XYZ file of C-alpha atoms in Angstrom:
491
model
C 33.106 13.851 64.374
C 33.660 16.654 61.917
C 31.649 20.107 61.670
C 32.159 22.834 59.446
C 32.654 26.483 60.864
C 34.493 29.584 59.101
C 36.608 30.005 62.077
C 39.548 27.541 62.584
C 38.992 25.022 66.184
C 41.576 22.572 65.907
C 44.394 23.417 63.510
C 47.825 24.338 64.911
C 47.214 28.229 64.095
C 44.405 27.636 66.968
C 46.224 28.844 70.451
C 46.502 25.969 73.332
C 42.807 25.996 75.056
C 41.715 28.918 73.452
C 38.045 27.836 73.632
C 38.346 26.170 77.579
C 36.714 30.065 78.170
C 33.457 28.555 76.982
C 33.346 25.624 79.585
C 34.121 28.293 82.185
C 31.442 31.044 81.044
C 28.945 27.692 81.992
C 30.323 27.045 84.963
C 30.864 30.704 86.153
C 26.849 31.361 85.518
C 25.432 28.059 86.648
C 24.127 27.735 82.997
C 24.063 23.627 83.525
C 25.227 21.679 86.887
C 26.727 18.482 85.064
C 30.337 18.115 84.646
C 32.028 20.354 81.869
C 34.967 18.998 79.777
C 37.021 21.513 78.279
C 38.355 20.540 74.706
C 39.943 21.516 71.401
C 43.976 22.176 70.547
C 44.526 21.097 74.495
C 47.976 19.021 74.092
C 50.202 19.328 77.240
C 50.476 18.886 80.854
C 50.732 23.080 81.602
C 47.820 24.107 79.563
C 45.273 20.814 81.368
C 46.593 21.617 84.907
C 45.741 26.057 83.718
C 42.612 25.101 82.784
C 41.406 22.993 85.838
C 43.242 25.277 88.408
C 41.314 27.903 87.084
C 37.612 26.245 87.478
C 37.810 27.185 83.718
C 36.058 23.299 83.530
C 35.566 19.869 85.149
C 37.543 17.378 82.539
C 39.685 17.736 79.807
C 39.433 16.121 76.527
C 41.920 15.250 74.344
C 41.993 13.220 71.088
C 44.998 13.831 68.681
C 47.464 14.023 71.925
C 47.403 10.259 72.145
C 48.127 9.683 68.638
C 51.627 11.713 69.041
C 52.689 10.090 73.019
C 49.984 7.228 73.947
C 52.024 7.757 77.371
C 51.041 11.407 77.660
C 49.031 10.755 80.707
C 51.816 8.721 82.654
C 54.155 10.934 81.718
C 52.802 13.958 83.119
C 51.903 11.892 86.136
C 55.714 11.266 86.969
C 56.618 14.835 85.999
C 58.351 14.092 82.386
C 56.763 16.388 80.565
C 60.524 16.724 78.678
C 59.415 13.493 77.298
C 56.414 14.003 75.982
C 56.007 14.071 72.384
C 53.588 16.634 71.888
C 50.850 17.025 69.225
C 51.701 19.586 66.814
C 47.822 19.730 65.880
C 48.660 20.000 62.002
C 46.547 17.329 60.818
C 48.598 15.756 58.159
C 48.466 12.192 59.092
C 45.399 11.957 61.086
C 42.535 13.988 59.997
C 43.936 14.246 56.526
C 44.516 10.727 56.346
C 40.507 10.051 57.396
C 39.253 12.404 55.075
C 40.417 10.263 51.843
C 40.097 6.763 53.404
C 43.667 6.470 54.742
C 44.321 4.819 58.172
C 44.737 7.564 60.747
C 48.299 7.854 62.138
C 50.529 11.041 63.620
C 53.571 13.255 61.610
C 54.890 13.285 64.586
C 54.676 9.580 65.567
C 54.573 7.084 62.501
C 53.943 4.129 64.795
C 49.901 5.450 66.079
C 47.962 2.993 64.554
C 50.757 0.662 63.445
C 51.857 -0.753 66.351
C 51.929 -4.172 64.706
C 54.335 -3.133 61.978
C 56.624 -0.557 63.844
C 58.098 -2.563 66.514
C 60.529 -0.102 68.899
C 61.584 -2.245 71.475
C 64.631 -1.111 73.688
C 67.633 -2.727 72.969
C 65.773 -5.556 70.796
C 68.451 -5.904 68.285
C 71.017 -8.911 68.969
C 74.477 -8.053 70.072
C 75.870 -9.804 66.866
C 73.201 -7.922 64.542
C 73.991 -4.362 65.635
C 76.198 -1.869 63.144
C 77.912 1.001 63.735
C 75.459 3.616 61.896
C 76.578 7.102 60.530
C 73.578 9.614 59.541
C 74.173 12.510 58.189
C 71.586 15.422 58.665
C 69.506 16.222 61.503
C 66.100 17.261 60.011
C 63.136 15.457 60.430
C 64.121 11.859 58.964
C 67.561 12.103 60.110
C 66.057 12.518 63.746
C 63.895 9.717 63.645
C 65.802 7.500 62.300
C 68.883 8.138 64.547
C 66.508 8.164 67.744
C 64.932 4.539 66.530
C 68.194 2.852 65.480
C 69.726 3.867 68.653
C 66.894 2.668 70.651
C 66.657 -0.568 69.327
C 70.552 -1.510 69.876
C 72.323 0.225 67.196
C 75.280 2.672 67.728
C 74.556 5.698 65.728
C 76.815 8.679 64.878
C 74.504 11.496 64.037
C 76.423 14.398 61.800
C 74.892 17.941 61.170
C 76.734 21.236 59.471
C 74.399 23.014 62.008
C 75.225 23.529 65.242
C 71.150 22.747 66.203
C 69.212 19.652 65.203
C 65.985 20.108 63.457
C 66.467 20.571 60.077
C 64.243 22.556 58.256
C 61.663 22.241 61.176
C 63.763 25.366 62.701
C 62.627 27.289 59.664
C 59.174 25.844 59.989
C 58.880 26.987 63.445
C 59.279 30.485 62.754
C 56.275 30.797 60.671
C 52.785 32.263 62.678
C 50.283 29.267 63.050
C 53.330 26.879 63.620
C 55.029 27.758 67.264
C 54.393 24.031 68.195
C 57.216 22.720 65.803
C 59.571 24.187 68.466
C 57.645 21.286 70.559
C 59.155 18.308 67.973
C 62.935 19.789 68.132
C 62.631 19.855 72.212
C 61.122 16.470 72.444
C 64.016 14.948 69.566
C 66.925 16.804 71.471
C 65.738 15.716 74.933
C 66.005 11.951 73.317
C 68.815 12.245 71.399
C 70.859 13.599 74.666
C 69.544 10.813 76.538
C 70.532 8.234 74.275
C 74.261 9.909 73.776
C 74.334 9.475 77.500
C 73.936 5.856 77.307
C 76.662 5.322 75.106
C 74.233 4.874 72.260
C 74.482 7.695 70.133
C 77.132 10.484 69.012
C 75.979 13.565 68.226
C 78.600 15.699 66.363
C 77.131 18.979 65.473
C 78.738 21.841 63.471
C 80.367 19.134 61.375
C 79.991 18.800 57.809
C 81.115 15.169 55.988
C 82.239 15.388 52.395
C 82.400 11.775 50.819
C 86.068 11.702 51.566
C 84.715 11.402 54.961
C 82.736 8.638 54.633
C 85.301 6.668 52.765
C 87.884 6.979 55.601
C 85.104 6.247 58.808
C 83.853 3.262 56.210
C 87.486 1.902 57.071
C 88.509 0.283 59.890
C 92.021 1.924 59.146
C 90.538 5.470 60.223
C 91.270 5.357 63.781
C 87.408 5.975 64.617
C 85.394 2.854 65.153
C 84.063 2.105 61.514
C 80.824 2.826 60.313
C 78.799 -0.190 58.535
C 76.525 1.757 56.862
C 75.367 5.686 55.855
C 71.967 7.122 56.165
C 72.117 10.832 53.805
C 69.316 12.832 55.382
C 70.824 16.033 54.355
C 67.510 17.374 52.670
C 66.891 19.706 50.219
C 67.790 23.440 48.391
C 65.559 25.338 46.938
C 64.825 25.050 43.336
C 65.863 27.925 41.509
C 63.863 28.461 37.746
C 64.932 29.464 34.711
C 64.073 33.271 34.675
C 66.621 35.423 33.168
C 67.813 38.474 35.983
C 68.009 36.065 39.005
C 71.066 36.407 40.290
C 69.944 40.390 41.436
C 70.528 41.474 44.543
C 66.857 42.121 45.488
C 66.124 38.015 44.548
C 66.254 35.968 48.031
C 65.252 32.449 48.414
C 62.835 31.426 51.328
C 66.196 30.021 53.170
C 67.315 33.715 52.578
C 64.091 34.635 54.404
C 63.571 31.906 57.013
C 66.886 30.909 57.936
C 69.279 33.995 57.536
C 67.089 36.350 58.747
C 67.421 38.561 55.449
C 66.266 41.800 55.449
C 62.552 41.681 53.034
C 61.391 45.137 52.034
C 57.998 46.594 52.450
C 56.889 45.066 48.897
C 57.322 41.507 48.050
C 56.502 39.151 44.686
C 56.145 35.684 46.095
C 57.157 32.839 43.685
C 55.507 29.411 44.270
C 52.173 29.240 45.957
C 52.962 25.660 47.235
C 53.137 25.164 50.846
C 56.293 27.042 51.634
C 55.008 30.337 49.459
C 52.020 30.163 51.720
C 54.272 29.695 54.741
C 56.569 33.026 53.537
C 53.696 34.938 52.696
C 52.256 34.422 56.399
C 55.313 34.943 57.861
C 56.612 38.323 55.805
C 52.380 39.360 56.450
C 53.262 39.211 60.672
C 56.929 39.705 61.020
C 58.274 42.971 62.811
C 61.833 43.403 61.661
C 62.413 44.924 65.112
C 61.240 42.570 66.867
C 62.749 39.031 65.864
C 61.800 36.835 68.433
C 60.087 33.815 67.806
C 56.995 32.528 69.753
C 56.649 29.853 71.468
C 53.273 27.774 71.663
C 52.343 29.415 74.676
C 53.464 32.669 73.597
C 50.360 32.982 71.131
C 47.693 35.017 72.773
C 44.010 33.801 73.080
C 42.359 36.757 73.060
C 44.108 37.838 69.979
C 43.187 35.028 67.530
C 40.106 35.409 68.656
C 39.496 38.904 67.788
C 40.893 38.437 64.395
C 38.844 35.394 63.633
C 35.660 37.308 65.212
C 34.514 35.082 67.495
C 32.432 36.943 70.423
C 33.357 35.879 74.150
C 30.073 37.881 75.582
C 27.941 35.796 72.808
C 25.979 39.298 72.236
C 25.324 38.012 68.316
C 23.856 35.643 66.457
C 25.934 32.241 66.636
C 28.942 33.830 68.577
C 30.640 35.674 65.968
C 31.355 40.076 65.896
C 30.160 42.188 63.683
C 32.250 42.299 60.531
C 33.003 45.949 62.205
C 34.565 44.755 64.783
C 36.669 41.981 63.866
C 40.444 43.176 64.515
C 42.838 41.855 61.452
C 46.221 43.339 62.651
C 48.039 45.338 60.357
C 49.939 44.020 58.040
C 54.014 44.021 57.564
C 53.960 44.119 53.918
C 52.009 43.857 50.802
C 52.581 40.306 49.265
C 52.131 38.945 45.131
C 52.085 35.547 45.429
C 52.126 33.863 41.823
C 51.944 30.054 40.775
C 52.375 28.855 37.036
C 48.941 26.616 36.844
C 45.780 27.465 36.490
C 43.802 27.504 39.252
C 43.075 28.054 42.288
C 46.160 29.100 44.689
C 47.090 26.529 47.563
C 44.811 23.718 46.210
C 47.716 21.130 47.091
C 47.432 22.275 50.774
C 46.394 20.401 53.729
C 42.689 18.987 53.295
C 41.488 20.210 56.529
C 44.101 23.313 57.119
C 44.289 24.457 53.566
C 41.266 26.622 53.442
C 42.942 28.173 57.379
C 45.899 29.197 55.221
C 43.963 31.005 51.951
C 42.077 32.754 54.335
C 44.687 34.072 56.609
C 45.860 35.559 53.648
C 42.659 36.935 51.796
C 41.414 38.061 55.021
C 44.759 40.518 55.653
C 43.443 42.264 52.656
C 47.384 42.601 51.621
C 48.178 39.780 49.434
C 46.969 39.676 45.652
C 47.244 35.803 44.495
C 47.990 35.526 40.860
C 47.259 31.783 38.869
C 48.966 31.034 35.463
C 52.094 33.515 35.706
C 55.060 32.956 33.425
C 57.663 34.452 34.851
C 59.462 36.856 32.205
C 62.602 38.449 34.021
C 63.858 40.304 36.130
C 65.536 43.970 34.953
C 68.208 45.986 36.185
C 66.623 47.764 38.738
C 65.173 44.752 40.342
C 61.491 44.515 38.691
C 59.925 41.386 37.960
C 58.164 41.102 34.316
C 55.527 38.500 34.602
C 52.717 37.233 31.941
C 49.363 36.146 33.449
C 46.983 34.110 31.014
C 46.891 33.449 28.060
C 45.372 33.623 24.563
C 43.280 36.446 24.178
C 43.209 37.313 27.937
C 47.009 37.251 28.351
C 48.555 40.579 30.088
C 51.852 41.952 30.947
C 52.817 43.270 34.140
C 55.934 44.992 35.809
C 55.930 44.109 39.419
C 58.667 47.134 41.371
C 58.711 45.268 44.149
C 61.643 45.184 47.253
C 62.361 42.112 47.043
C 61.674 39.069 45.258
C 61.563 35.167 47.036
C 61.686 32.358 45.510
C 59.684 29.514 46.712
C 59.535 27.920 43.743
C 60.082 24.064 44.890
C 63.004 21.918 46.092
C 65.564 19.429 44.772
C 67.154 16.693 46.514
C 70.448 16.671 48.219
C 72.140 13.757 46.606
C 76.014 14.870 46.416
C 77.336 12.562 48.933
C 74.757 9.303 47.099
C 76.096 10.207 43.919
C 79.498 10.358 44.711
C 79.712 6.806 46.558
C 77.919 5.534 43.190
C 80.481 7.276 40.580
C 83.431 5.796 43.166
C 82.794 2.571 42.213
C 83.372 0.847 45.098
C 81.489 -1.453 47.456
C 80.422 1.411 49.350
C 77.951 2.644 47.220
C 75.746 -0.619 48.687
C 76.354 1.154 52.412
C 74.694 4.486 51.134
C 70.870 5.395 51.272
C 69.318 8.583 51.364
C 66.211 9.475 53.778
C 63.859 12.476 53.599
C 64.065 15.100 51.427
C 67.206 13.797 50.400
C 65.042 10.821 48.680
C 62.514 12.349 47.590
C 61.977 16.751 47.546
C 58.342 17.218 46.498
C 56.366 19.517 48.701
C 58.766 19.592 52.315
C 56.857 16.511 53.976
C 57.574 15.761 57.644
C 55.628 13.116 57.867
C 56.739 10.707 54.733
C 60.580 11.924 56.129
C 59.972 10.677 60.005
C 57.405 7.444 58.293
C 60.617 6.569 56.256
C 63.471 7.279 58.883
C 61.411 5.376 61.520
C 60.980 2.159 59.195
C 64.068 2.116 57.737
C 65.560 2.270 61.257
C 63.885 -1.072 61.986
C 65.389 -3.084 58.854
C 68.570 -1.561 58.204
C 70.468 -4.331 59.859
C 68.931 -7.322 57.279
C 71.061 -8.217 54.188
C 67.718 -7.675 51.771
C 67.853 -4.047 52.292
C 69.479 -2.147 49.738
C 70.031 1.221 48.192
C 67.003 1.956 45.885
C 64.684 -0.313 47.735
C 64.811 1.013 51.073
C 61.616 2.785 51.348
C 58.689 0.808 53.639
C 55.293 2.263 53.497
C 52.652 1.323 55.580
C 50.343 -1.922 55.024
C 47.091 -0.843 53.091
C 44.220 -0.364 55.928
C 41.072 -1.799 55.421
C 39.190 1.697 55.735
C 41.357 2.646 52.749
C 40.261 -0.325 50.532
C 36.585 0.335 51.216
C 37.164 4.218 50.559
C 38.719 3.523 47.232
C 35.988 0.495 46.461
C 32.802 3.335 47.781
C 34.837 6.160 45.569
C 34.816 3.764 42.471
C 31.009 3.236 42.816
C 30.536 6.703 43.059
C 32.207 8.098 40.404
């Protein structure tokens, strides 16, 4: 079921059991004497055994969990909660997908709900089919499909320039509302380790491969054992627009911001109110440059989000919720412009159940002034960025003196190493095909770059499959058919 409430009660910005204190207020004053199950963003071993050692209910219930490991349960049971692969609670291929007729799946686990086309049997590939496999990138698709080609009987050589896996999921993590992304690394390190102890997998971080590279490991004159075919999951950069003034000192990108740590002063123009401006903008609203550590899931206090969203634990008022009065917003870091080009309403291309979470983190902080249908003019000397905002009669010229400036402004693909097996004209270019971002930049989607390692994983060892036609979706559900049939009649 679905209900509609202004405060959040299942999104990843919503701490581990941070409603399990209503099951307990029941029990503690004998309200009912059935058995009470505690539910709601409840997704690992630690937080069900805190909640029942602490009377704070009877049961647990959990939903989404089983989507990401349909093993959760045994797992915990034997004590391999390093196994686990945990629900990140973000939505994106389960609630999202049922909201618009789409089968329900998980980001974090393409195969929930496919089981009959994602097939990822141990060791299932025959002894004469299995190549020696070289990926390069360890983001999201990179990760999955290394961890799936290995499973299944491949050898796999997994290169990253980083010396951590994780891609741009270590940038992700960082961001308030999104602690349980450190949850996806852990569970795609613990795997990845396991499999380089069985001989399966070579992990070779802090190692960057230039096509050179790959033409000497594609022979089997290179004195490593050679590599059959190349998987480029090397993701993304930033897009950087055509605005005169750019290359100032006070311009950062979001990798600037998220990765680098760079130093953002007190008053910030955002550009790009896509997914990752949102993302900035949270983080630069919440981030104490003196203290830089980053939370972990159950780092995030309770009592906290609570407060801020205004929910009332002694149920004094009318349906739960404070007084506007008392509702505690903490103090923001900064005051945040955040611009976009269209028309429009900011963050419409967000999440269809977490979107409206984001806007009104934002709106609610009272510190962030969202700006539609900005052309973006330049920026001076002194670091100021000249913007126009509408147009025709009601068009009007501002000078933003800001600190800094970030640009968030989109991605493009990665495609140096594809392009450069193509131009060399040799065989190899057949032996090349990019994953992820690398394939396709768009908005920075997880779950189409773990969907399209995982599949490609499965087929890369058939003749058929080829650069340029190596992306599998899944099989059309019959809840999408009668979705887009009802929406037809509708409309």
């Amino acid at each position: 079921g679905w209900h509609e409430a202004r405060i959040p009660t299942i999104a990843t910005s919503v701490p581990r059991g941070a409603f399990s204190w209503v099951t307990k207020k029941l029990r503690d004053e004998n309200i009912v004497s059935v058995p009470l199950c505690a539910t709601n963003r409840i997704n690992d071993p630690t937080t069900i055994e805190n909640i029942l050692s602490s009377d704070s209910a009877d049961l647990i219930s959990m939903a989404r969990p089983f989507l990401a490991d349909p093993e959760i349960v045994k797992k915990s049971r034997e004590g391999r909660h390093e196994d686990i692969n945990t629900c990140i609670g973000c939505n994106q291929a389960c609630l999202d997908h049922a909201f618009i007729g789409k089968t329900a799946s998980c980001l974090v686990n393409p195969r929930a709900c496919h089981e009959t086309e994602i097939d990822i049997t141990p060791n299932s590939v025959r002894a004469d089919d299995r190549l020696n496999i070289g990926v390069v990138g360890s983001g999201p698709a990179g990760m999955a499909f290394a961890h799936t080609a290995a499973t299944i009987g491949h050898h796999v050589t997994l290169f990253d320039k980083s010396p951590e896996i994780g891609g741009q999921f270590n940038m992700a993590k960082r961001i308030p509302g999104k602690e349980e992304f450190h949850e996806t690394i852990r569970y795609f390190n613990v795997q990845l380790r396991k499999l380089e102890k069985e001989g399966k997998l070579d992990i070779r971080l802090g190692t960057e491969v230039s096509y050179d590279d790959i033409d000497r490991l594609s022979s089997s004159n290179s004195g490593d054992e050679k590599i059959d075919k190349w998987i480029i999951a090397t993701g993304v950069d930033p897009r950087v627009p055509n605005i005169p003034g750019l290359d100032h000192p006070k311009v950062l990108s979001y990798i600037d911001v998220l990765r680098h740590k760079a130093k953002v002063g007190r008053k910030v123009a955002v550009i790009g109110a896509g997914g990752i401006g949102f993302d900035v903008s949270e983080f630069l609203l919440h981030h104490d440059d003196a203290d830089d550590h980053d939370k972990s899931a159950d780092e995030v206090n309770v009592d906290e989000f609570l407060t801020k969203w205004g929910v009332d634990k002694n149920n004094s008022d009318r349906g739960g919720l404070l007084p506007v009065e008392q509702i505690q917003i903490p103090p923001p870091h900064r005051e945040i412009i955040l611009m976009q080009r269209k028309k429009g309403k900011l963050g419409a291309g967000l999440g269809k159940t977490t979107g409206w979470i984001h806007r009104s983190e934002l709106v609610r902080s009272k510190a962030v002034e969202m700006l539609p249908q900005v052309s973006y003019d330049k920026v001076d000397e002194d670091g100021n960025l000249h913007i126009t905002v509408g147009s025709g009669d009601k068009k009007e010229s501002r000078v933003l003196e800001v600190d800094n400036i970030i640009l968030c402004a989109g991605q493009v693909s990665k495609k140096d190493l594809e392009k450069a097996a193509v131009n060399a004209g040799s065989d190899l270019a057949g032996k090349v095909f990019t994953i992820g971002g690398a394939y396709e930049a768009g908005e920075l989607d997880a779950k189409r770059a773990i969907d399209m390692g995982t599949r490609l994983a499965l087929k890369i060892k058939n003749d058929e499959v080829v650069p340029g036609e190596h992306n599998f979706n899944a099989d059309i559900g019959a809840e999408e058919i009668l979705y887009k049939k009802m929406m037809s009649v509708i409309r």
